[in-house]
């Protein structure tokens, strides 16, 4: 791989990007991000993931499954510009993120901050006759437990990470009787951290049994990474949201009202949060991270107070600006898992030019916020179908049998007619 300076600023706005051919776009992205030819080849070349590497990643491999990789433009987070790689099968997601980032850039972009990368692992202890006594004994042994947890992963300790604390939770009335659950809180630095904390939890189990007098059963991380929270924010003058049909003030009011429904109603919150994950998952996938872990953490966090609710808030501030915020756990790595083994994931990280897992989390949360902004802006005004179906029309044209230049021609005719359906597309192609 080319050795690349990560400190050269990226230009996140690429003029006319949407009208380019994929090869032209790739060249423009590489120029804007100062990536070499070899790096670019990891995004588009044949055999980007060689079969022998794929075969080393999971079991019973017979091939590879490809998805489109698009680049969201215009992102500014904490004053730094980013071109954001997104791997996703759904149309309008990349366009929507790019559009909202473009609007946000008028006010200086987004701000974001990740907390320390602390993960939890749980050690479940059963058969303890005195759970409260056991809790106290475990806490009395806190220092030696932490020391033992940190005795193995020298690399992590040298990086400033490692086990930092111990918590003990008691469930007096579980279906199988009283239960003591010890948590270890581990700073995993630039790893997602699952394997790291699982190893520590398994190592501590015999000590926990000796101290509590109980039987250890599960030893595994929690995906509710509630100490590894990331927050992102955007503040906008309402006039930024002006459209041909609606005043910015009206759009903002509609967005605040749309968010209010997601706050109070789990039926709406599920869809609202799905829209947020439309932005988050594609970046998580592109960087080789574990999107199931991110999904599990996000939804568990959304339900943490016993009521499933929105991961974002949209409000009007006293100064007249609209303020959008997002808060959720974000267990991402720059090392570990597939981040280092998948060549395209490595290239994606180099395109992003993030220097820590925390910085990656800040960008990913921001894309989630931007995606939510796009969805509720559309929903609160003209509705989702015009923008979404116009872009989905190319999929429909392909499904109906169009190929080559016919795809765009049929897609445009579908979008212009307002009837974006396979039946209509087949009629236009002359197949019906
Ligand atoms: C789709 C848009 C952006 C069109 O919006 P528009 O007003 O037609 O866009 P435009 O033609 O004026 O372009 C504005 C900017 O959008 C971007 N853009 C626009 N088109 C493209 C394109 N072809 N390729 C690349 N970028 C594109 C691009 O940045 C462009 O700036 P420019 O390049 O001109 O300087 C808008 O209608 C939108 O944001 N809609 C929302 C779409 C959305 O949320 N999609 C997610 C899928 S739906 C879903 O699954 C979730 C949901 C909705 O259920 C969640 C929920 O309920 O909360
Ligand atoms: N419930 C879940 O979410 C579960 C997820 N997983 C999977 O676990 C994987 C992620 O585990 P993870 O622990 O991140 O991966 P790894 O074990 O692959 O990597 C972590 C290790 O990398 C080394 N390392 C090198 N540089 C750094 C650095 N800068 N910061 C931190 N560590 C560094 C550390 O030690 P050293 O060099 O000594 O190895 C560390 O222990 C994913 O594939 C995920 O899918 C697994 C089980 C459950």
Short mmCIF file of C-alpha atoms and ligand atoms in Angstrom, two decimals:
data_model
loop_
_atom_site.label_atom_id
_atom_site.label_comp_id
_atom_site.label_asym_id
_atom_site.label_seq_id
_atom_site.Cartn_x
_atom_site.Cartn_y
_atom_site.Cartn_z
CA UNK A 1 0.00 0.00 0.00
CA UNK A 2 1.26 3.53 -0.71
CA UNK A 3 2.56 5.29 2.34
CA UNK A 4 0.36 8.34 2.71
CA UNK A 5 0.57 11.45 4.78
CA UNK A 6 -2.59 11.60 6.90
CA UNK A 7 -2.15 15.24 7.79
CA UNK A 8 -2.84 16.76 4.35
CA UNK A 9 -6.34 18.25 4.52
CA UNK A 10 -9.06 16.59 2.45
CA UNK A 11 -11.35 18.64 0.22
CA UNK A 12 -14.79 17.27 1.01
CA UNK A 13 -16.70 19.14 -1.70
CA UNK A 14 -16.25 17.70 -5.19
CA UNK A 15 -17.92 19.74 -7.89
CA UNK A 16 -20.25 17.84 -10.20
CA UNK A 17 -19.52 14.50 -8.48
CA UNK A 18 -23.04 13.15 -9.08
CA UNK A 19 -22.76 13.52 -12.86
CA UNK A 20 -19.41 11.72 -13.20
CA UNK A 21 -18.80 8.13 -14.24
CA UNK A 22 -17.53 5.88 -11.41
CA UNK A 23 -13.92 5.92 -12.70
CA UNK A 24 -13.92 9.73 -12.91
CA UNK A 25 -15.39 9.91 -9.40
CA UNK A 26 -12.71 7.63 -8.06
CA UNK A 27 -10.00 9.82 -9.61
CA UNK A 28 -11.64 12.95 -8.16
CA UNK A 29 -11.90 11.38 -4.71
CA UNK A 30 -8.27 10.25 -4.78
CA UNK A 31 -7.17 13.75 -5.80
CA UNK A 32 -9.29 15.43 -3.12
CA UNK A 33 -7.99 13.04 -0.45
CA UNK A 34 -4.39 12.82 -1.72
CA UNK A 35 -4.62 9.09 -2.27
CA UNK A 36 -2.31 7.28 -4.67
CA UNK A 37 -3.33 5.13 -7.64
CA UNK A 38 -2.67 1.92 -5.76
CA UNK A 39 -4.93 3.05 -2.92
CA UNK A 40 -7.69 3.91 -5.37
CA UNK A 41 -7.48 0.42 -6.85
CA UNK A 42 -8.61 -1.02 -3.51
CA UNK A 43 -11.97 0.67 -4.01
CA UNK A 44 -12.74 -0.46 -7.53
CA UNK A 45 -10.33 -3.08 -8.78
CA UNK A 46 -11.09 -6.71 -9.49
CA UNK A 47 -10.04 -9.02 -6.68
CA UNK A 48 -10.00 -6.28 -4.03
CA UNK A 49 -10.65 -9.00 -1.49
CA UNK A 50 -8.58 -11.97 -2.66
CA UNK A 51 -10.26 -15.32 -2.08
CA UNK A 52 -7.43 -16.53 0.12
CA UNK A 53 -7.99 -13.56 2.48
CA UNK A 54 -11.77 -14.06 2.44
CA UNK A 55 -11.14 -17.72 3.22
CA UNK A 56 -9.13 -16.66 6.25
CA UNK A 57 -11.85 -14.35 7.53
CA UNK A 58 -14.83 -16.68 7.97
CA UNK A 59 -15.66 -20.37 7.56
CA UNK A 60 -16.81 -22.49 4.60
CA UNK A 61 -16.00 -19.69 2.16
CA UNK A 62 -17.08 -20.24 -1.44
CA UNK A 63 -16.86 -16.69 -2.76
CA UNK A 64 -17.50 -13.04 -2.06
CA UNK A 65 -20.62 -10.85 -2.07
CA UNK A 66 -20.22 -7.35 -3.46
CA UNK A 67 -22.10 -4.19 -2.51
CA UNK A 68 -21.80 -0.66 -3.91
CA UNK A 69 -19.32 1.69 -2.26
CA UNK A 70 -20.29 5.37 -2.51
CA UNK A 71 -18.68 8.48 -1.11
CA UNK A 72 -20.63 11.02 0.92
CA UNK A 73 -19.28 14.48 0.24
CA UNK A 74 -19.28 17.84 2.03
CA UNK A 75 -18.72 16.56 5.58
CA UNK A 76 -17.05 18.91 8.05
CA UNK A 77 -16.70 17.57 11.61
CA UNK A 78 -14.93 19.59 14.28
CA UNK A 79 -13.60 21.86 11.55
CA UNK A 80 -11.99 19.00 9.58
CA UNK A 81 -13.23 17.92 6.15
CA UNK A 82 -14.01 14.26 5.40
CA UNK A 83 -14.94 12.22 2.37
CA UNK A 84 -16.98 9.41 3.87
CA UNK A 85 -17.01 5.88 2.38
CA UNK A 86 -20.43 4.20 2.58
CA UNK A 87 -21.17 0.58 1.65
CA UNK A 88 -24.92 0.20 1.24
CA UNK A 89 -27.52 -1.30 -1.09
CA UNK A 90 -30.21 1.38 -0.56
CA UNK A 91 -30.57 4.30 -3.00
CA UNK A 92 -30.75 7.92 -1.80
CA UNK A 93 -28.74 7.27 1.38
CA UNK A 94 -25.44 8.64 0.06
CA UNK A 95 -27.16 11.53 -1.74
CA UNK A 96 -29.13 12.46 1.38
CA UNK A 97 -26.05 12.43 3.63
CA UNK A 98 -24.08 14.53 1.14
CA UNK A 99 -26.94 17.00 0.82
CA UNK A 100 -27.36 17.52 4.55
CA UNK A 101 -23.60 17.84 5.01
CA UNK A 102 -23.69 20.52 2.32
CA UNK A 103 -26.41 22.42 4.21
CA UNK A 104 -24.61 21.98 7.53
CA UNK A 105 -21.38 23.28 6.01
CA UNK A 106 -23.08 26.67 5.62
CA UNK A 107 -22.98 26.94 9.41
CA UNK A 108 -19.45 25.50 9.77
CA UNK A 109 -20.45 21.83 9.76
CA UNK A 110 -20.96 19.46 12.69
CA UNK A 111 -19.25 19.12 16.05
CA UNK A 112 -18.77 15.75 17.74
CA UNK A 113 -17.08 14.26 20.76
CA UNK A 114 -16.45 10.66 21.75
CA UNK A 115 -15.97 9.57 25.35
CA UNK A 116 -13.06 7.32 26.35
CA UNK A 117 -13.17 3.93 24.58
CA UNK A 118 -14.31 1.98 27.62
CA UNK A 119 -15.97 -1.40 27.05
CA UNK A 120 -17.71 -3.61 29.60
CA UNK A 121 -17.47 -7.36 29.99
CA UNK A 122 -19.80 -9.31 32.26
CA UNK A 123 -18.95 -12.28 34.46
CA UNK A 124 -22.12 -14.06 35.60
CA UNK A 125 -21.92 -15.84 38.96
CA UNK A 126 -24.60 -18.29 40.12
CA UNK A 127 -25.14 -20.25 43.31
CA UNK A 128 -24.00 -17.47 45.63
CA UNK A 129 -25.80 -17.66 48.97
CA UNK A 130 -24.78 -14.16 50.08
CA UNK A 131 -24.87 -11.96 46.92
CA UNK A 132 -24.37 -8.72 48.86
CA UNK A 133 -21.48 -10.20 50.81
CA UNK A 134 -19.99 -11.49 47.56
CA UNK A 135 -20.29 -8.01 46.05
CA UNK A 136 -18.30 -6.51 48.90
CA UNK A 137 -15.64 -9.23 48.68
CA UNK A 138 -15.26 -8.66 44.93
CA UNK A 139 -14.89 -4.91 45.46
CA UNK A 140 -12.33 -5.54 48.24
CA UNK A 141 -10.32 -7.50 45.64
CA UNK A 142 -10.77 -4.85 42.95
CA UNK A 143 -7.08 -3.92 42.70
CA UNK A 144 -5.83 -7.49 42.38
CA UNK A 145 -8.55 -8.33 39.84
CA UNK A 146 -7.59 -5.29 37.73
CA UNK A 147 -3.91 -6.21 38.04
CA UNK A 148 -4.58 -9.75 36.88
CA UNK A 149 -6.78 -8.57 33.98
CA UNK A 150 -3.93 -6.33 32.85
CA UNK A 151 -1.21 -8.96 33.21
CA UNK A 152 -1.52 -10.32 29.67
CA UNK A 153 -2.18 -7.69 26.98
CA UNK A 154 1.08 -5.76 27.12
CA UNK A 155 0.40 -3.97 23.83
CA UNK A 156 -2.85 -2.51 25.15
CA UNK A 157 -1.28 -1.48 28.48
CA UNK A 158 1.65 0.19 26.70
CA UNK A 159 -0.89 2.18 24.67
CA UNK A 160 -2.49 3.49 27.87
CA UNK A 161 -5.45 1.10 27.80
CA UNK A 162 -6.39 -1.85 29.98
CA UNK A 163 -8.84 -2.69 32.72
CA UNK A 164 -9.65 0.44 34.72
CA UNK A 165 -12.47 -0.49 37.07
CA UNK A 166 -14.80 -3.16 38.38
CA UNK A 167 -18.56 -2.93 39.05
CA UNK A 168 -20.77 -5.51 40.70
CA UNK A 169 -24.46 -5.82 39.85
CA UNK A 170 -26.92 -8.01 41.76
CA UNK A 171 -30.12 -9.56 40.42
CA UNK A 172 -31.93 -10.94 43.46
CA UNK A 173 -34.85 -12.46 41.55
CA UNK A 174 -33.70 -13.86 38.24
CA UNK A 175 -35.60 -16.88 36.84
CA UNK A 176 -32.78 -19.08 38.20
CA UNK A 177 -32.41 -17.40 41.55
CA UNK A 178 -30.05 -14.73 42.84
CA UNK A 179 -27.25 -13.74 40.51
CA UNK A 180 -24.09 -11.69 40.91
CA UNK A 181 -22.72 -10.11 37.73
CA UNK A 182 -19.28 -8.56 37.86
CA UNK A 183 -18.39 -6.04 35.15
CA UNK A 184 -14.87 -5.19 34.14
CA UNK A 185 -14.47 -1.77 32.53
CA UNK A 186 -11.68 -1.82 29.99
CA UNK A 187 -10.12 0.97 27.97
CA UNK A 188 -9.61 -0.75 24.60
CA UNK A 189 -7.97 2.22 22.87
CA UNK A 190 -8.28 1.81 19.07
CA UNK A 191 -9.87 -1.65 19.09
CA UNK A 192 -13.57 -2.49 19.04
CA UNK A 193 -12.46 -4.52 21.99
CA UNK A 194 -14.69 -7.61 22.10
CA UNK A 195 -11.90 -10.14 21.95
CA UNK A 196 -9.76 -8.07 24.28
CA UNK A 197 -12.34 -7.88 27.06
CA UNK A 198 -13.58 -11.45 26.55
CA UNK A 199 -10.04 -12.73 27.10
CA UNK A 200 -9.79 -10.73 30.32
CA UNK A 201 -13.19 -11.90 31.55
CA UNK A 202 -12.34 -15.55 30.96
CA UNK A 203 -9.01 -15.09 32.71
CA UNK A 204 -10.66 -13.63 35.83
CA UNK A 205 -13.34 -16.30 36.16
CA UNK A 206 -11.45 -18.66 38.53
CA UNK A 207 -10.62 -15.75 40.86
CA UNK A 208 -14.24 -14.60 40.81
CA UNK A 209 -15.41 -18.11 41.73
CA UNK A 210 -12.88 -18.31 44.56
CA UNK A 211 -13.84 -14.89 45.95
CA UNK A 212 -17.62 -15.34 45.69
CA UNK A 213 -17.90 -19.07 46.37
CA UNK A 214 -20.23 -19.28 43.35
CA UNK A 215 -20.13 -20.81 39.88
CA UNK A 216 -19.17 -18.61 36.92
CA UNK A 217 -21.21 -19.16 33.79
CA UNK A 218 -21.04 -16.40 31.11
CA UNK A 219 -17.91 -14.32 30.49
CA UNK A 220 -18.59 -11.93 27.62
CA UNK A 221 -18.63 -8.26 26.66
CA UNK A 222 -21.80 -6.20 26.75
CA UNK A 223 -22.80 -4.59 23.46
CA UNK A 224 -24.58 -1.93 25.48
CA UNK A 225 -21.36 0.08 25.45
CA UNK A 226 -22.85 2.85 27.55
CA UNK A 227 -19.49 4.18 28.65
CA UNK A 228 -18.29 4.54 25.06
CA UNK A 229 -20.78 7.20 24.06
CA UNK A 230 -20.37 9.55 21.14
CA UNK A 231 -22.29 12.79 20.70
CA UNK A 232 -22.65 14.89 17.57
CA UNK A 233 -24.39 18.20 17.01
CA UNK A 234 -25.42 20.58 14.25
CA UNK A 235 -26.75 24.12 14.59
CA UNK A 236 -28.49 25.71 11.64
CA UNK A 237 -30.07 29.03 10.78
CA UNK A 238 -33.63 28.18 9.66
CA UNK A 239 -33.02 30.01 6.37
CA UNK A 240 -30.54 27.26 5.45
CA UNK A 241 -33.56 24.92 5.27
CA UNK A 242 -35.55 27.10 2.83
CA UNK A 243 -36.98 25.14 -0.12
CA UNK A 244 -39.00 26.20 -3.15
CA UNK A 245 -42.24 25.18 -1.43
CA UNK A 246 -41.53 25.76 2.28
CA UNK A 247 -39.89 28.44 4.37
CA UNK A 248 -36.92 27.32 6.47
CA UNK A 249 -38.87 28.17 9.63
CA UNK A 250 -41.67 25.84 8.52
CA UNK A 251 -39.23 23.05 7.65
CA UNK A 252 -37.55 23.36 11.06
CA UNK A 253 -40.88 23.33 12.88
CA UNK A 254 -41.86 20.23 10.93
CA UNK A 255 -38.59 18.51 11.83
CA UNK A 256 -38.99 19.29 15.52
CA UNK A 257 -42.54 17.94 15.39
CA UNK A 258 -41.39 14.83 13.50
CA UNK A 259 -38.76 14.15 16.15
CA UNK A 260 -41.33 14.63 18.90
CA UNK A 261 -43.31 11.68 17.56
CA UNK A 262 -40.18 9.50 17.60
CA UNK A 263 -39.50 10.56 21.20
CA UNK A 264 -42.91 9.48 22.49
CA UNK A 265 -43.90 6.62 20.16
CA UNK A 266 -41.80 3.43 19.77
CA UNK A 267 -43.57 2.62 16.45
CA UNK A 268 -42.14 5.82 15.00
CA UNK A 269 -38.86 5.61 16.94
CA UNK A 270 -38.02 2.28 15.27
CA UNK A 271 -38.29 3.85 11.80
CA UNK A 272 -36.63 7.09 12.86
CA UNK A 273 -33.67 5.14 14.28
CA UNK A 274 -33.58 2.91 11.19
CA UNK A 275 -33.06 6.12 9.22
CA UNK A 276 -30.17 7.02 11.53
CA UNK A 277 -28.62 3.58 11.03
CA UNK A 278 -28.94 4.17 7.25
CA UNK A 279 -26.05 6.56 7.76
CA UNK A 280 -24.13 4.70 10.43
CA UNK A 281 -24.07 1.10 9.16
CA UNK A 282 -22.63 1.87 5.71
CA UNK A 283 -19.56 3.56 7.22
CA UNK A 284 -19.21 0.79 9.80
CA UNK A 285 -19.30 -1.81 7.01
CA UNK A 286 -16.91 0.17 4.78
CA UNK A 287 -14.33 0.29 7.56
CA UNK A 288 -14.53 -3.46 8.29
CA UNK A 289 -16.22 -2.97 11.66
CA UNK A 290 -18.89 -5.11 13.34
CA UNK A 291 -22.22 -3.53 12.38
CA UNK A 292 -24.25 -6.03 14.43
CA UNK A 293 -22.47 -4.76 17.53
CA UNK A 294 -23.22 -1.15 16.59
CA UNK A 295 -26.88 -1.95 15.85
CA UNK A 296 -27.30 -3.87 19.12
CA UNK A 297 -25.68 -1.07 21.12
CA UNK A 298 -27.73 1.66 19.44
CA UNK A 299 -31.11 0.02 20.00
CA UNK A 300 -30.31 -1.10 23.55
CA UNK A 301 -29.27 2.48 24.32
CA UNK A 302 -32.48 3.81 22.75
CA UNK A 303 -34.44 1.61 25.18
CA UNK A 304 -32.23 2.10 28.24
CA UNK A 305 -34.91 3.90 30.28
CA UNK A 306 -37.50 1.21 29.63
CA UNK A 307 -39.08 3.14 26.74
CA UNK A 308 -37.69 2.78 23.21
CA UNK A 309 -37.11 6.29 21.91
CA UNK A 310 -35.29 8.47 19.40
CA UNK A 311 -31.49 8.55 19.31
CA UNK A 312 -31.63 12.15 18.10
CA UNK A 313 -33.23 15.37 19.29
CA UNK A 314 -34.24 18.32 17.09
CA UNK A 315 -35.00 21.55 18.95
CA UNK A 316 -35.23 25.30 18.42
CA UNK A 317 -32.65 27.18 20.49
CA UNK A 318 -33.31 30.54 22.13
CA UNK A 319 -31.11 32.22 19.48
CA UNK A 320 -33.53 31.05 16.76
CA UNK A 321 -31.28 28.30 15.39
CA UNK A 322 -32.34 24.71 14.97
CA UNK A 323 -30.17 22.32 16.96
CA UNK A 324 -29.88 18.64 16.08
CA UNK A 325 -28.09 16.23 18.40
CA UNK A 326 -27.37 12.52 18.51
CA UNK A 327 -26.06 10.36 21.36
CA UNK A 328 -25.32 6.64 21.18
CA UNK A 329 -22.69 4.01 21.98
CA UNK A 330 -20.06 3.53 19.28
CA UNK A 331 -17.71 0.57 19.66
CA UNK A 332 -15.52 0.91 16.58
CA UNK A 333 -11.95 -0.12 15.90
CA UNK A 334 -9.06 0.85 13.68
CA UNK A 335 -7.36 -2.41 14.63
CA UNK A 336 -8.79 -5.85 15.25
CA UNK A 337 -11.64 -7.72 13.63
CA UNK A 338 -11.67 -7.30 9.86
CA UNK A 339 -10.38 -3.73 9.93
CA UNK A 340 -6.82 -4.86 9.22
CA UNK A 341 -7.53 -7.92 7.09
CA UNK A 342 -9.90 -6.47 4.46
CA UNK A 343 -7.83 -4.40 2.01
CA UNK A 344 -10.80 -2.17 1.08
CA UNK A 345 -11.51 -1.47 4.77
CA UNK A 346 -7.92 -0.35 5.17
CA UNK A 347 -8.29 1.89 2.13
CA UNK A 348 -11.54 3.30 3.53
CA UNK A 349 -9.80 4.19 6.78
CA UNK A 350 -7.02 5.85 4.86
CA UNK A 351 -9.55 7.85 2.87
CA UNK A 352 -11.16 8.99 6.11
CA UNK A 353 -7.74 9.93 7.55
CA UNK A 354 -8.86 9.30 11.10
CA UNK A 355 -6.10 8.93 13.63
CA UNK A 356 -8.06 7.12 16.38
CA UNK A 357 -11.11 4.93 16.86
CA UNK A 358 -12.67 7.84 18.76
CA UNK A 359 -12.29 10.15 15.75
CA UNK A 360 -13.88 7.48 13.55
CA UNK A 361 -16.79 7.28 16.03
CA UNK A 362 -17.27 11.04 15.82
CA UNK A 363 -17.50 10.91 12.02
CA UNK A 364 -19.85 7.91 12.06
CA UNK A 365 -22.24 9.48 14.59
CA UNK A 366 -22.25 12.65 12.52
CA UNK A 367 -23.28 10.73 9.40
CA UNK A 368 -26.11 9.18 11.45
CA UNK A 369 -27.28 12.65 12.48
CA UNK A 370 -27.07 13.94 8.90
CA UNK A 371 -29.07 10.97 7.65
CA UNK A 372 -31.79 11.57 10.21
CA UNK A 373 -31.83 15.25 9.24
CA UNK A 374 -32.41 14.30 5.60
CA UNK A 375 -35.17 11.83 6.36
CA UNK A 376 -37.20 13.99 8.71
CA UNK A 377 -36.69 17.07 6.52
CA UNK A 378 -38.23 15.14 3.62
CA UNK A 379 -40.94 13.52 5.77
CA UNK A 380 -41.96 16.79 7.37
CA UNK A 381 -42.30 18.53 4.00
CA UNK A 382 -42.78 16.94 0.57
CA UNK A 383 -42.67 13.31 1.81
CA UNK A 384 -39.98 10.69 1.27
CA UNK A 385 -41.11 9.30 -2.08
CA UNK A 386 -40.10 12.06 -4.51
CA UNK A 387 -36.40 12.14 -3.60
CA UNK A 388 -36.07 8.49 -2.69
CA UNK A 389 -38.03 7.06 -5.63
CA UNK A 390 -36.27 9.30 -8.14
CA UNK A 391 -33.01 7.67 -7.12
CA UNK A 392 -34.60 4.23 -6.68
CA UNK A 393 -35.83 4.49 -10.29
CA UNK A 394 -32.50 3.19 -11.60
CA UNK A 395 -32.93 0.02 -9.52
CA UNK A 396 -36.44 -0.37 -10.89
CA UNK A 397 -35.20 0.13 -14.46
CA UNK A 398 -32.56 -2.60 -13.96
CA UNK A 399 -35.15 -4.92 -12.37
CA UNK A 400 -37.36 -4.40 -15.42
CA UNK A 401 -34.52 -5.42 -17.74
CA UNK A 402 -32.88 -2.12 -18.78
CA UNK A 403 -29.13 -2.12 -19.34
CA UNK A 404 -26.37 0.30 -20.35
CA UNK A 405 -27.48 3.85 -21.18
CA UNK A 406 -31.12 2.70 -21.11
CA UNK A 407 -30.95 2.54 -17.30
CA UNK A 408 -30.68 6.30 -16.87
CA UNK A 409 -33.10 7.01 -19.74
CA UNK A 410 -35.81 4.75 -18.33
CA UNK A 411 -35.14 5.92 -14.77
CA UNK A 412 -35.61 9.54 -15.80
CA UNK A 413 -38.84 8.75 -17.63
CA UNK A 414 -40.10 6.88 -14.56
CA UNK A 415 -39.20 9.72 -12.20
CA UNK A 416 -40.71 12.37 -14.49
CA UNK A 417 -43.96 10.44 -14.76
CA UNK A 418 -44.27 9.99 -10.99
CA UNK A 419 -44.96 6.27 -11.52
CA UNK A 420 -41.78 4.51 -10.43
CA UNK A 421 -42.88 0.91 -10.82
CA UNK A 422 -41.53 -2.19 -12.54
CA UNK A 423 -44.73 -2.50 -14.56
CA UNK A 424 -44.31 1.01 -15.90
CA UNK A 425 -40.60 0.46 -16.56
CA UNK A 426 -41.36 -2.71 -18.53
CA UNK A 427 -43.91 -0.80 -20.55
CA UNK A 428 -41.32 1.90 -21.35
CA UNK A 429 -38.72 -0.69 -22.37
CA UNK A 430 -41.34 -2.37 -24.51
CA UNK A 431 -41.23 -5.64 -22.63
CA UNK A 432 -44.88 -5.67 -21.73
C1 LIG B 1 -32.58 12.43 -2.22
C2 LIG B 1 -32.45 13.91 -1.94
C3 LIG B 1 -31.04 14.22 -1.46
C4 LIG B 1 -32.72 14.66 -3.25
O1 LIG B 1 -32.88 16.02 -2.95
P1 LIG B 1 -33.04 17.11 -4.08
O2 LIG B 1 -33.61 18.32 -3.45
O3 LIG B 1 -33.74 16.53 -5.25
O4 LIG B 1 -31.53 17.32 -4.42
P2 LIG B 1 -30.77 18.31 -5.40
O5 LIG B 1 -30.87 17.77 -6.78
O6 LIG B 1 -31.16 19.73 -5.15
O7 LIG B 1 -29.27 18.11 -4.85
C5 LIG B 1 -28.88 18.59 -3.58
C6 LIG B 1 -27.68 17.82 -3.10
O8 LIG B 1 -28.06 16.47 -2.79
C7 LIG B 1 -27.02 15.57 -3.19
N1 LIG B 1 -27.54 14.74 -4.28
C8 LIG B 1 -28.76 14.81 -4.84
N2 LIG B 1 -28.89 13.87 -5.79
C9 LIG B 1 -27.72 13.20 -5.85
C10 LIG B 1 -27.25 12.13 -6.65
N3 LIG B 1 -27.98 11.55 -7.58
N4 LIG B 1 -25.99 11.69 -6.44
C11 LIG B 1 -25.21 12.25 -5.50
N5 LIG B 1 -25.60 13.29 -4.73
C12 LIG B 1 -26.85 13.76 -4.90
C13 LIG B 1 -25.86 16.42 -3.65
O9 LIG B 1 -25.02 16.72 -2.56
C14 LIG B 1 -26.58 17.66 -4.14
O10 LIG B 1 -25.75 18.80 -4.12
P3 LIG B 1 -24.90 19.16 -5.48
O11 LIG B 1 -24.12 17.95 -5.85
O12 LIG B 1 -25.95 19.49 -6.52
O13 LIG B 1 -24.05 20.32 -5.06
C15 LIG B 1 -33.49 14.40 -0.88
O14 LIG B 1 -34.78 14.21 -1.42
C16 LIG B 1 -33.38 13.67 0.42
O15 LIG B 1 -32.49 13.93 1.21
N6 LIG B 1 -34.33 12.78 0.69
C17 LIG B 1 -34.29 11.88 1.85
C18 LIG B 1 -33.74 10.57 1.41
C19 LIG B 1 -33.57 9.57 2.52
O16 LIG B 1 -33.71 9.86 3.69
N7 LIG B 1 -33.25 8.36 2.12
C20 LIG B 1 -33.08 7.25 3.03
C21 LIG B 1 -33.89 6.09 2.56
S1 LIG B 1 -35.56 6.15 3.14
C22 LIG B 1 -35.46 5.23 4.62
O17 LIG B 1 -35.07 4.10 4.57
C23 LIG B 1 -35.52 5.87 5.97
C24 LIG B 1 -36.75 6.54 6.51
C25 LIG B 1 -37.17 7.66 5.64
O18 LIG B 1 -37.85 5.66 6.65
C26 LIG B 1 -36.32 7.04 7.89
C27 LIG B 1 -37.37 7.78 8.63
O19 LIG B 1 -38.57 7.49 8.46
O20 LIG B 1 -36.99 8.64 9.46
N1 LIG B 2 -20.68 -9.46 21.06
C1 LIG B 2 -19.78 -8.98 20.19
O1 LIG B 2 -19.92 -7.87 19.71
C2 LIG B 2 -18.61 -9.83 19.83
C3 LIG B 2 -17.77 -9.40 18.82
N2 LIG B 2 -16.64 -10.13 18.49
C4 LIG B 2 -15.72 -9.73 17.42
O2 LIG B 2 -14.51 -9.24 18.04
C5 LIG B 2 -13.76 -8.51 17.07
C6 LIG B 2 -13.19 -7.25 17.71
O3 LIG B 2 -12.42 -7.59 18.82
P1 LIG B 2 -11.11 -6.75 19.18
O4 LIG B 2 -10.78 -7.05 20.59
O5 LIG B 2 -11.32 -5.33 18.81
O6 LIG B 2 -10.09 -7.35 18.14
P2 LIG B 2 -8.67 -8.04 18.23
O7 LIG B 2 -8.55 -8.98 19.37
O8 LIG B 2 -8.43 -8.57 16.86
O9 LIG B 2 -7.71 -6.78 18.46
C7 LIG B 2 -7.47 -6.20 19.70
C8 LIG B 2 -6.00 -6.30 20.02
O10 LIG B 2 -5.23 -5.52 19.11
C9 LIG B 2 -4.03 -5.13 19.73
N3 LIG B 2 -3.77 -3.70 19.42
C10 LIG B 2 -2.79 -3.23 18.61
N4 LIG B 2 -2.86 -1.90 18.50
C11 LIG B 2 -3.89 -1.49 19.28
C12 LIG B 2 -4.47 -0.21 19.57
N5 LIG B 2 -3.98 0.93 19.06
N6 LIG B 2 -5.54 -0.17 20.39
C13 LIG B 2 -6.08 -1.28 20.92
N7 LIG B 2 -5.57 -2.52 20.68
C14 LIG B 2 -4.48 -2.63 19.87
C15 LIG B 2 -4.18 -5.38 21.23
O11 LIG B 2 -3.33 -6.35 21.74
P3 LIG B 2 -2.41 -7.49 21.05
O12 LIG B 2 -1.53 -6.82 20.05
O13 LIG B 2 -1.68 -8.05 22.19
O14 LIG B 2 -3.35 -8.49 20.41
C16 LIG B 2 -5.65 -5.75 21.39
O15 LIG B 2 -5.89 -6.69 22.39
C17 LIG B 2 -14.70 -8.20 15.95
O16 LIG B 2 -14.39 -9.05 14.85
C18 LIG B 2 -16.07 -8.58 16.52
O17 LIG B 2 -16.93 -8.98 15.47
C19 LIG B 2 -16.28 -11.25 19.19
C20 LIG B 2 -17.09 -11.70 20.19
C21 LIG B 2 -18.33 -11.08 20.56
#
